[in-house]
Short mmCIF file of C-alpha atoms in Angstrom, two decimals:
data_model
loop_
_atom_site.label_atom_id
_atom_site.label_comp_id
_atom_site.label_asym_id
_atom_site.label_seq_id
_atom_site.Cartn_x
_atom_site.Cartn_y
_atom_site.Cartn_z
CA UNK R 1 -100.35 69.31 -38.16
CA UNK R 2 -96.71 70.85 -38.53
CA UNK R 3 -95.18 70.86 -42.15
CA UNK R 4 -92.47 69.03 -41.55
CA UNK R 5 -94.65 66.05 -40.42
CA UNK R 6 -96.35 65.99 -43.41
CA UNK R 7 -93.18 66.29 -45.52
CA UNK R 8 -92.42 63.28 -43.76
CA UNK R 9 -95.73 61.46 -45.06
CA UNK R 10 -95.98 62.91 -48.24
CA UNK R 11 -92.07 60.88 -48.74
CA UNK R 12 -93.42 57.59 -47.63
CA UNK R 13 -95.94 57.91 -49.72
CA UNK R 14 -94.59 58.74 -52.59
CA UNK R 15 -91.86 55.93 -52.27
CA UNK R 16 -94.07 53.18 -50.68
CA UNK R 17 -91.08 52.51 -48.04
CA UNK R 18 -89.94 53.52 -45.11
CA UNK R 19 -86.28 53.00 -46.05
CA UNK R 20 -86.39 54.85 -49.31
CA UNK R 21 -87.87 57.80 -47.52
CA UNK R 22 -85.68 58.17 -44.95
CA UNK R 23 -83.05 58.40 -47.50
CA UNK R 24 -85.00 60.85 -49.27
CA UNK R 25 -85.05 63.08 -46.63
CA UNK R 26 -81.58 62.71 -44.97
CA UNK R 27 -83.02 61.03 -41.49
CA UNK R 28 -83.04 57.96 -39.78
CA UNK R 29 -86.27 55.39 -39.99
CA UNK R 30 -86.84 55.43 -36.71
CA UNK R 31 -87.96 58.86 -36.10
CA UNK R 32 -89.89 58.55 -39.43
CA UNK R 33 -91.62 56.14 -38.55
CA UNK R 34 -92.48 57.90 -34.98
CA UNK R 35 -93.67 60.88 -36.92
CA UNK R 36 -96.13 58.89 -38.92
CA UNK R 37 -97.50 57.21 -36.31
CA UNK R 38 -98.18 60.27 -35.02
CA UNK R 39 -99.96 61.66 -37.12
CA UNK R 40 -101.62 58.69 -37.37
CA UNK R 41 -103.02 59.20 -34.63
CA UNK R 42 -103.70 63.13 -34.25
CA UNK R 43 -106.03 62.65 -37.64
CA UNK R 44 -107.40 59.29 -36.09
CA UNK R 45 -107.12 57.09 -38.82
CA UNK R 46 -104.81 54.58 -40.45
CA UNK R 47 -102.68 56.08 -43.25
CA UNK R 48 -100.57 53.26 -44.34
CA UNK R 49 -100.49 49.65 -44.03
CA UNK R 50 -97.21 48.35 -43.66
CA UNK R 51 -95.64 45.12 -44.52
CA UNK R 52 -92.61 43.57 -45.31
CA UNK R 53 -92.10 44.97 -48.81
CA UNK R 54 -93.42 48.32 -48.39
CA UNK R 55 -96.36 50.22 -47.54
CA UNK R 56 -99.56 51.20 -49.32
CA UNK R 57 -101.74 54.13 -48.51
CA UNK R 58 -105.42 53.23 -47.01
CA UNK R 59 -108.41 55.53 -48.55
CA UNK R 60 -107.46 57.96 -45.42
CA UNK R 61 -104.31 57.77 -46.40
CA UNK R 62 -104.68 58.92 -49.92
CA UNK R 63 -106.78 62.06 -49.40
CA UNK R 64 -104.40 63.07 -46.74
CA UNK R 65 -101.42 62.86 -49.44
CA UNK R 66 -103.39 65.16 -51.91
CA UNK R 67 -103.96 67.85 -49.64
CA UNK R 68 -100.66 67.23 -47.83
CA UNK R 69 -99.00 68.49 -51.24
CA UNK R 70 -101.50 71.56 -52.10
CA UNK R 71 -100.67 72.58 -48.01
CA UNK R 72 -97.02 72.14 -48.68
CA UNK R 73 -97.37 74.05 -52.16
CA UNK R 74 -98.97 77.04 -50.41
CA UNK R 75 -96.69 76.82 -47.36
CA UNK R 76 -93.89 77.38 -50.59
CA UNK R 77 -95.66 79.94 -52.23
CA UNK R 78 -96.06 81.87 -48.96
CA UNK R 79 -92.31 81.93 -48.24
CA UNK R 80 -91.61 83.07 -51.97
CA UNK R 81 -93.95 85.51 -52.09
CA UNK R 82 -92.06 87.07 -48.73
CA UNK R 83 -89.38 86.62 -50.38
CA UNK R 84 -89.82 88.54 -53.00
CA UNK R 85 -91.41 91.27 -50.85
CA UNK R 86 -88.10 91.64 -49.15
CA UNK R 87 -86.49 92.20 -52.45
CA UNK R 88 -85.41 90.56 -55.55
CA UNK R 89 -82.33 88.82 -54.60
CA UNK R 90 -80.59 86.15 -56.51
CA UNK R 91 -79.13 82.27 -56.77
CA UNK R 92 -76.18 80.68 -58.17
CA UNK R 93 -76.81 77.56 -60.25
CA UNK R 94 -74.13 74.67 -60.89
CA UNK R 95 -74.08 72.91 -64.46
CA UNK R 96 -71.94 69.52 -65.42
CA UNK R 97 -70.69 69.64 -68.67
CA UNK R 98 -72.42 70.84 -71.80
CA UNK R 99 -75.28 73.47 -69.93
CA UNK R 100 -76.69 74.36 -73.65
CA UNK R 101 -79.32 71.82 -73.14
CA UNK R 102 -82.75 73.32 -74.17
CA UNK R 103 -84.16 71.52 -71.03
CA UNK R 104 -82.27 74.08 -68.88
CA UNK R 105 -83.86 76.62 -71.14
CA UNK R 106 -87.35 75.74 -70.33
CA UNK R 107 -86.40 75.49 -66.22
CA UNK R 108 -85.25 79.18 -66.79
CA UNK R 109 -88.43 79.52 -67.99
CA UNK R 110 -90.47 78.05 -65.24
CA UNK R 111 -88.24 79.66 -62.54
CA UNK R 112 -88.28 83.28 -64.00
CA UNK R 113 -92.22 83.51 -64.25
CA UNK R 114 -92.07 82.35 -60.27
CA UNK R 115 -89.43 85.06 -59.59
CA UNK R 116 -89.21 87.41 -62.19
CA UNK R 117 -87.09 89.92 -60.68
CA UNK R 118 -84.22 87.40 -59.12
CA UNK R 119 -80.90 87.04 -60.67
CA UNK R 120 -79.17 83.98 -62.05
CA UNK R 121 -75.89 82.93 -62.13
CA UNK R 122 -74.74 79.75 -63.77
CA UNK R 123 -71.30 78.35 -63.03
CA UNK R 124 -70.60 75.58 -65.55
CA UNK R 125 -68.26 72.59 -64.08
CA UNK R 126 -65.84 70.40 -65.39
CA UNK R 127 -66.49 66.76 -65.25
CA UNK R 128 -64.03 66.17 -62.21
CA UNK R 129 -66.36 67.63 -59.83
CA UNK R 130 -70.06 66.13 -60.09
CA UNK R 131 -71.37 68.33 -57.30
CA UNK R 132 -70.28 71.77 -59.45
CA UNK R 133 -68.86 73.59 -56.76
CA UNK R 134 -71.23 72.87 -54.21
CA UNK R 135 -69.10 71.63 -51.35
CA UNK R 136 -66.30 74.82 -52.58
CA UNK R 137 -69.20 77.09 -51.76
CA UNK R 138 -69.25 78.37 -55.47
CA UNK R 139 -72.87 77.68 -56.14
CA UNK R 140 -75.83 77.73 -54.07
CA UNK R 141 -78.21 74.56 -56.11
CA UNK R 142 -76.40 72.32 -58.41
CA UNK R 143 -78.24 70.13 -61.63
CA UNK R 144 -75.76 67.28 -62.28
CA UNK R 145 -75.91 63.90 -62.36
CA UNK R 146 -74.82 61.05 -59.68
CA UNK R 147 -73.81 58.87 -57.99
CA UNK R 148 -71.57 61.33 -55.85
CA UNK R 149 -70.61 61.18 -52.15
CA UNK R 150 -73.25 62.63 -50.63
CA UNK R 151 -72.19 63.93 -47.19
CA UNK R 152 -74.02 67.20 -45.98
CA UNK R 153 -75.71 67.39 -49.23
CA UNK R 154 -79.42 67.39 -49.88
CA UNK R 155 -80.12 65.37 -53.38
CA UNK R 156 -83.79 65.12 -55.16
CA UNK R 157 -83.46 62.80 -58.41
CA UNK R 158 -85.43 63.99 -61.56
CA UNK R 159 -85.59 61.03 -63.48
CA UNK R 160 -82.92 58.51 -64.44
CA UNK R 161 -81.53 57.66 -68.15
CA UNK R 162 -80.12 54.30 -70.13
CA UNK R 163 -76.30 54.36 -70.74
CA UNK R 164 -74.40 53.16 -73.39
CA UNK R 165 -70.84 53.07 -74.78
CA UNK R 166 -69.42 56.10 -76.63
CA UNK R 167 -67.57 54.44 -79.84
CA UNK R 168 -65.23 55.50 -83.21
CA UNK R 169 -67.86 54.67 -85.56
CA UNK R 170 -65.42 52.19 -87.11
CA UNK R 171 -64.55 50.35 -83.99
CA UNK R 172 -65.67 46.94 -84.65
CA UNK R 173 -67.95 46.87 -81.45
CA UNK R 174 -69.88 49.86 -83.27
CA UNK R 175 -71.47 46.94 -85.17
CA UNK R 176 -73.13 45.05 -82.53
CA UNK R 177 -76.82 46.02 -81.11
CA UNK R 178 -76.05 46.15 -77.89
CA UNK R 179 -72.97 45.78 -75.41
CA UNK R 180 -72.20 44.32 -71.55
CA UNK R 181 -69.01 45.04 -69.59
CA UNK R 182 -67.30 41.93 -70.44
CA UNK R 183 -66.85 42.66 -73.85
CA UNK R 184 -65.38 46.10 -73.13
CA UNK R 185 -62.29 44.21 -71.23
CA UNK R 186 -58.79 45.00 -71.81
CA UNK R 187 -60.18 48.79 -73.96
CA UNK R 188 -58.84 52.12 -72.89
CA UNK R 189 -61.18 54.26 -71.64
CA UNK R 190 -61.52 58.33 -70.81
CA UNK R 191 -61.38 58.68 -67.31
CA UNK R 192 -61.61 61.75 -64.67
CA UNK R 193 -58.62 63.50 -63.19
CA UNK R 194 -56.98 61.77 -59.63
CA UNK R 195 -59.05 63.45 -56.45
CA UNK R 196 -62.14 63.15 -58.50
CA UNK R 197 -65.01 61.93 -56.33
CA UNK R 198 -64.75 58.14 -56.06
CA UNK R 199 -68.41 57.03 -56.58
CA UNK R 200 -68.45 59.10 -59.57
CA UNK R 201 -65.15 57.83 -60.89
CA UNK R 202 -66.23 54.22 -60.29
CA UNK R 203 -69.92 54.81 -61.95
CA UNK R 204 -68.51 56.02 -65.27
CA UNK R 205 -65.83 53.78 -65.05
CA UNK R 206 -68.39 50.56 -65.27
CA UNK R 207 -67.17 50.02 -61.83
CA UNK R 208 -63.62 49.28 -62.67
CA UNK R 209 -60.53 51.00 -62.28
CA UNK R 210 -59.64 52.35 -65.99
CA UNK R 211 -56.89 52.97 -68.19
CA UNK R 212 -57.04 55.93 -70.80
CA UNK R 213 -56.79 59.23 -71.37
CA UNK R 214 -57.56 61.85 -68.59
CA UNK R 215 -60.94 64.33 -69.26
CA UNK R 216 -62.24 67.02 -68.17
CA UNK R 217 -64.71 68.41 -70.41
CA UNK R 218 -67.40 66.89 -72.73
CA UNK R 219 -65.17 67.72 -75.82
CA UNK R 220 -62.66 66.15 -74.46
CA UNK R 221 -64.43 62.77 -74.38
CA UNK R 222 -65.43 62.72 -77.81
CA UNK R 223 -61.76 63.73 -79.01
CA UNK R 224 -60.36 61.04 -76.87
CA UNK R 225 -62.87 58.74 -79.02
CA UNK R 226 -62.62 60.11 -82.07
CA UNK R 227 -58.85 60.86 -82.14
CA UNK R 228 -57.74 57.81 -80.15
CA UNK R 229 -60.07 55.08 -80.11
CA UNK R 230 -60.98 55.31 -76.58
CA UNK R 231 -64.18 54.56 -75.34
CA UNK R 232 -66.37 55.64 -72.43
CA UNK R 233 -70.10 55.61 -70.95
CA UNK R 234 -72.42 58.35 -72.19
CA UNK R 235 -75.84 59.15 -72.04
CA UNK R 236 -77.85 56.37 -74.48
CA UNK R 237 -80.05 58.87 -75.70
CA UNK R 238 -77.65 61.32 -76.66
CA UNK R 239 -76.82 61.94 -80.63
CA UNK R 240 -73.51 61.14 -81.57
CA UNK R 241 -71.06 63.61 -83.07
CA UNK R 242 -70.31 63.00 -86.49
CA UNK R 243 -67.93 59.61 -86.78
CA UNK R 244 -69.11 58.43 -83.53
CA UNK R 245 -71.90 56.19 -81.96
CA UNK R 246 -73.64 55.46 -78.93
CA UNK R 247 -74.61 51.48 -78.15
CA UNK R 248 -76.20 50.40 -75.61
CA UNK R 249 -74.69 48.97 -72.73
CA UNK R 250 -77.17 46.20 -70.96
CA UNK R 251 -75.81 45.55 -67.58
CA UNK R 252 -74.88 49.30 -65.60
CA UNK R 253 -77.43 50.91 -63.88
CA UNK R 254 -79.23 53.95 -65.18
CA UNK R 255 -77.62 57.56 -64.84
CA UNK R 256 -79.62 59.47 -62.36
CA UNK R 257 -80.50 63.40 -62.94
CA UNK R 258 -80.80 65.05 -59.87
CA UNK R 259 -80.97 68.53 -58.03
CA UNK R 260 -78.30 68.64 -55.37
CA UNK R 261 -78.17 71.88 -52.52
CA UNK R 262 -76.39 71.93 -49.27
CA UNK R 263 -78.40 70.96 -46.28
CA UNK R 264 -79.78 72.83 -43.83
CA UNK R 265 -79.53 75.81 -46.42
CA UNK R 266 -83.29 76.96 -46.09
CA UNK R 267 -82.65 79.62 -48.67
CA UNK R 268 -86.22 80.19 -50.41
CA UNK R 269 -84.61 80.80 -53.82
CA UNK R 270 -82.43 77.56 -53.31
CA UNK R 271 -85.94 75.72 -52.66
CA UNK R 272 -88.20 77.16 -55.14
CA UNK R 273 -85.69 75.93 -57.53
CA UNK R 274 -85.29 72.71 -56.71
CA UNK R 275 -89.46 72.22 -56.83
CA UNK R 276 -89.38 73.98 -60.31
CA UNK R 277 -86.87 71.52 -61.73
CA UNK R 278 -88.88 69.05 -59.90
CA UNK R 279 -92.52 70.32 -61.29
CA UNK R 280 -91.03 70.39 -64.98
CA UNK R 281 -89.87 66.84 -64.71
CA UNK R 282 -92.77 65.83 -63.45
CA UNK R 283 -94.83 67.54 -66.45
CA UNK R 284 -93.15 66.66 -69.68
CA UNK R 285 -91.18 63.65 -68.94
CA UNK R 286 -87.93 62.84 -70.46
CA UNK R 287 -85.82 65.57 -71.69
CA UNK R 288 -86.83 68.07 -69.30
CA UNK R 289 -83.49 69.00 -67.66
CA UNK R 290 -80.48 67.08 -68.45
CA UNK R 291 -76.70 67.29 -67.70
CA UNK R 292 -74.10 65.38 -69.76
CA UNK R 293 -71.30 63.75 -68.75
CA UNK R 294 -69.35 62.16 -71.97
CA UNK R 295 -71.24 63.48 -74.52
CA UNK R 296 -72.33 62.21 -77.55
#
C-alpha cells in the first residue's frame, strides 16, 4: 500500500464524501475515487459504501482508517527524525493580527518538544493580506483565518468560530441579543485596504461592498469603533475592549481557523507543523490556536 493512497482514504473517511475530500487534498474526484477503489481491491474488501449523500465506512473499512493514521504518523515521524539527523534547521511562521494569543503559546510548545533544536521565526501580518506573506515568499506555513483565494496553496482548517458585530458600547444596537445583516444596513463599517484579497474582503464585509474607514491592524478596528462609531465583524468569542461589545450576528457563516503552506512544498518542518497545530486542535478543543481579525 503506498502512503499517498492511504492519505487519500484516510480524507474520505474522515469527511464522509468524496467531494469534500478531494477538496481537502487539492485533486480532482475522479482519480480519488480510482485510488480507493483500488485499494479496495488490493486489501480485498469493501471500505466504503457509497451513496448519494456520502459515504460510510464498512467494519473493513474502519480498522483500515485506524491503522492508516498510526502508518501515516510513523511515516511522519520517520521523515522528522531524518530531519533532524541532518541538522537542526528552521521554519518561518505567518501570524494575522494580534499573535499574543496563548493558543500560539501552547503550539510552540507542542512543536518545540518535536524539534527541539529548530528555529522559529514569526512574521506577524497586517489584516490586508490573510495568507501572511505566503504567496510573497516571506513565510514558509501561515495560521490565519479564511476564506482567501486559494490558488497553489495547501489549506487544513482547525476548527471554525461564531461571528458577531464589533459595537461602541452605546450604539443603540449594543442593546439587542443578537443581530442579522439587515439591520446593519446603511452603517459604516472598517474595511481592508484596495488590492486586499477579494474573498476575504467580501467575508468580513458580510458579503457587501462597505463604506468606512480603511484598517490594517487589530487596533485599528477597535479605534475605528470606539472613536468613530464604526462597526465591523469580529470573532464572537472574543472579549471586548473596554467601551465596546461583541453581539452576535445570526446569519454569516462561521470564521474558519486554518493552517495554510504552499503546495508541493514537502518541507518536513513545514509538515510537522501543520500536524502539530492540527494534533492540538484536535486535543483541547476551542481555543487552541486562534488568529484575530477585528479584535475585540
Amino acid at each position: 500500500m503506498e502512503l499517498r493512497t492511504l492519505r487519500y482514504f484516510v480524507a474520505v473517511a474522515e469527511e464522509l464524501h468524496f467531494g469534500r475530500a478531494a477538496v481537502r487534498l487539492h485533486i480532482s474526484q475522479p482519480p480519488l475515487s480510482r485510488a480507493v477503489k483500488g485499494l479496495e481491491a488490493e486489501v480485498g474488501a469493501v471500505l466504503l459504501v457509497r451513496s448519494p449523500a456520502g459515504v460510510t465506512l464498512t467494519a473493513a473499512g474502519a480498522v483500515l482508517l485506524e491503522e492508516a493514521r498510526a502508518l501515516l504518523e510513523r511515516a511522519a515521524l520517520a521523515r522528522e527524525r531524518v530531519a533532524a539527523a541532518a541538522g537542526p534547521g528552521a521554519v518561518t511562521v505567518g501570524v494575522l493580527g494580534d499573535g499574543a494569543d496563548a493558543g500560539l503559546s501552547r503550539l510552540a510548545a507542542a512543536f518545540r518538544r518535536r524539534h527541539p533544536g529548530v528555529e522559529v521565526r514569526v512574521r506577524e501580518a497586517d489584516l490586508s493580506d490573510p495568507t501572511c506573506g505566503l504567496h510573497a515568499g516571506r513565510v514558509d506555513v501561515a495560521l490565519t483565518r479564511g476564506p482567501f483565494q486559494e490558488t497553489g496553496l495547501s489549506v487544513r482548517t482547525l476548527r471554525t468560530d461564531a461571528v458577531g458585530v464589533l459595537l461602541r458600547a452605546d450604539d443603540p444596537l449594543a442593546r439587542r441579543a443578537s443581530l442579522r445583516l439587515a439591520d446593519l444596513a446603511g452603517r459604516r463599517w472598517f474595511r481592508f485596504p484596495p488590492g486586499t484579497d477579494p474573498l476575504w474582503q467580501s467575508y468580513w464585509g458580510g458579503g457587501v461592498r462597505r463604506e468606512g474607514l480603511v484598517v490594517r491592524a487589530v487596533v485599528e478596528c477597535r479605534q475605528a469603533v470606539l472613536w468613530n462609531g464604526t462597526l465591523g465583524m469580529t470573532l464572537l468569542d472574543h472579549p471586548p475592549s473596554p467601551g465596546l461589545v461583541v453581539i452576535p450576528l445570526n446569519d454569516m457563516p462561521p470564521s474558519p481557523l486554518v493552517a495554510a503552506w504552499s503546495t508541493g512544498n514537502a518541507d518536513v518542518l513545514v509538515r510537522s507543523f501543520v500536524r502539530a497545530a492540527t494534533g492540538l486542535h484536535r486535543g483541547r478543543g476551542r481555543g487552541a490556536v486562534d488568529a484575530r481579525p477585528g479584535g475585540g
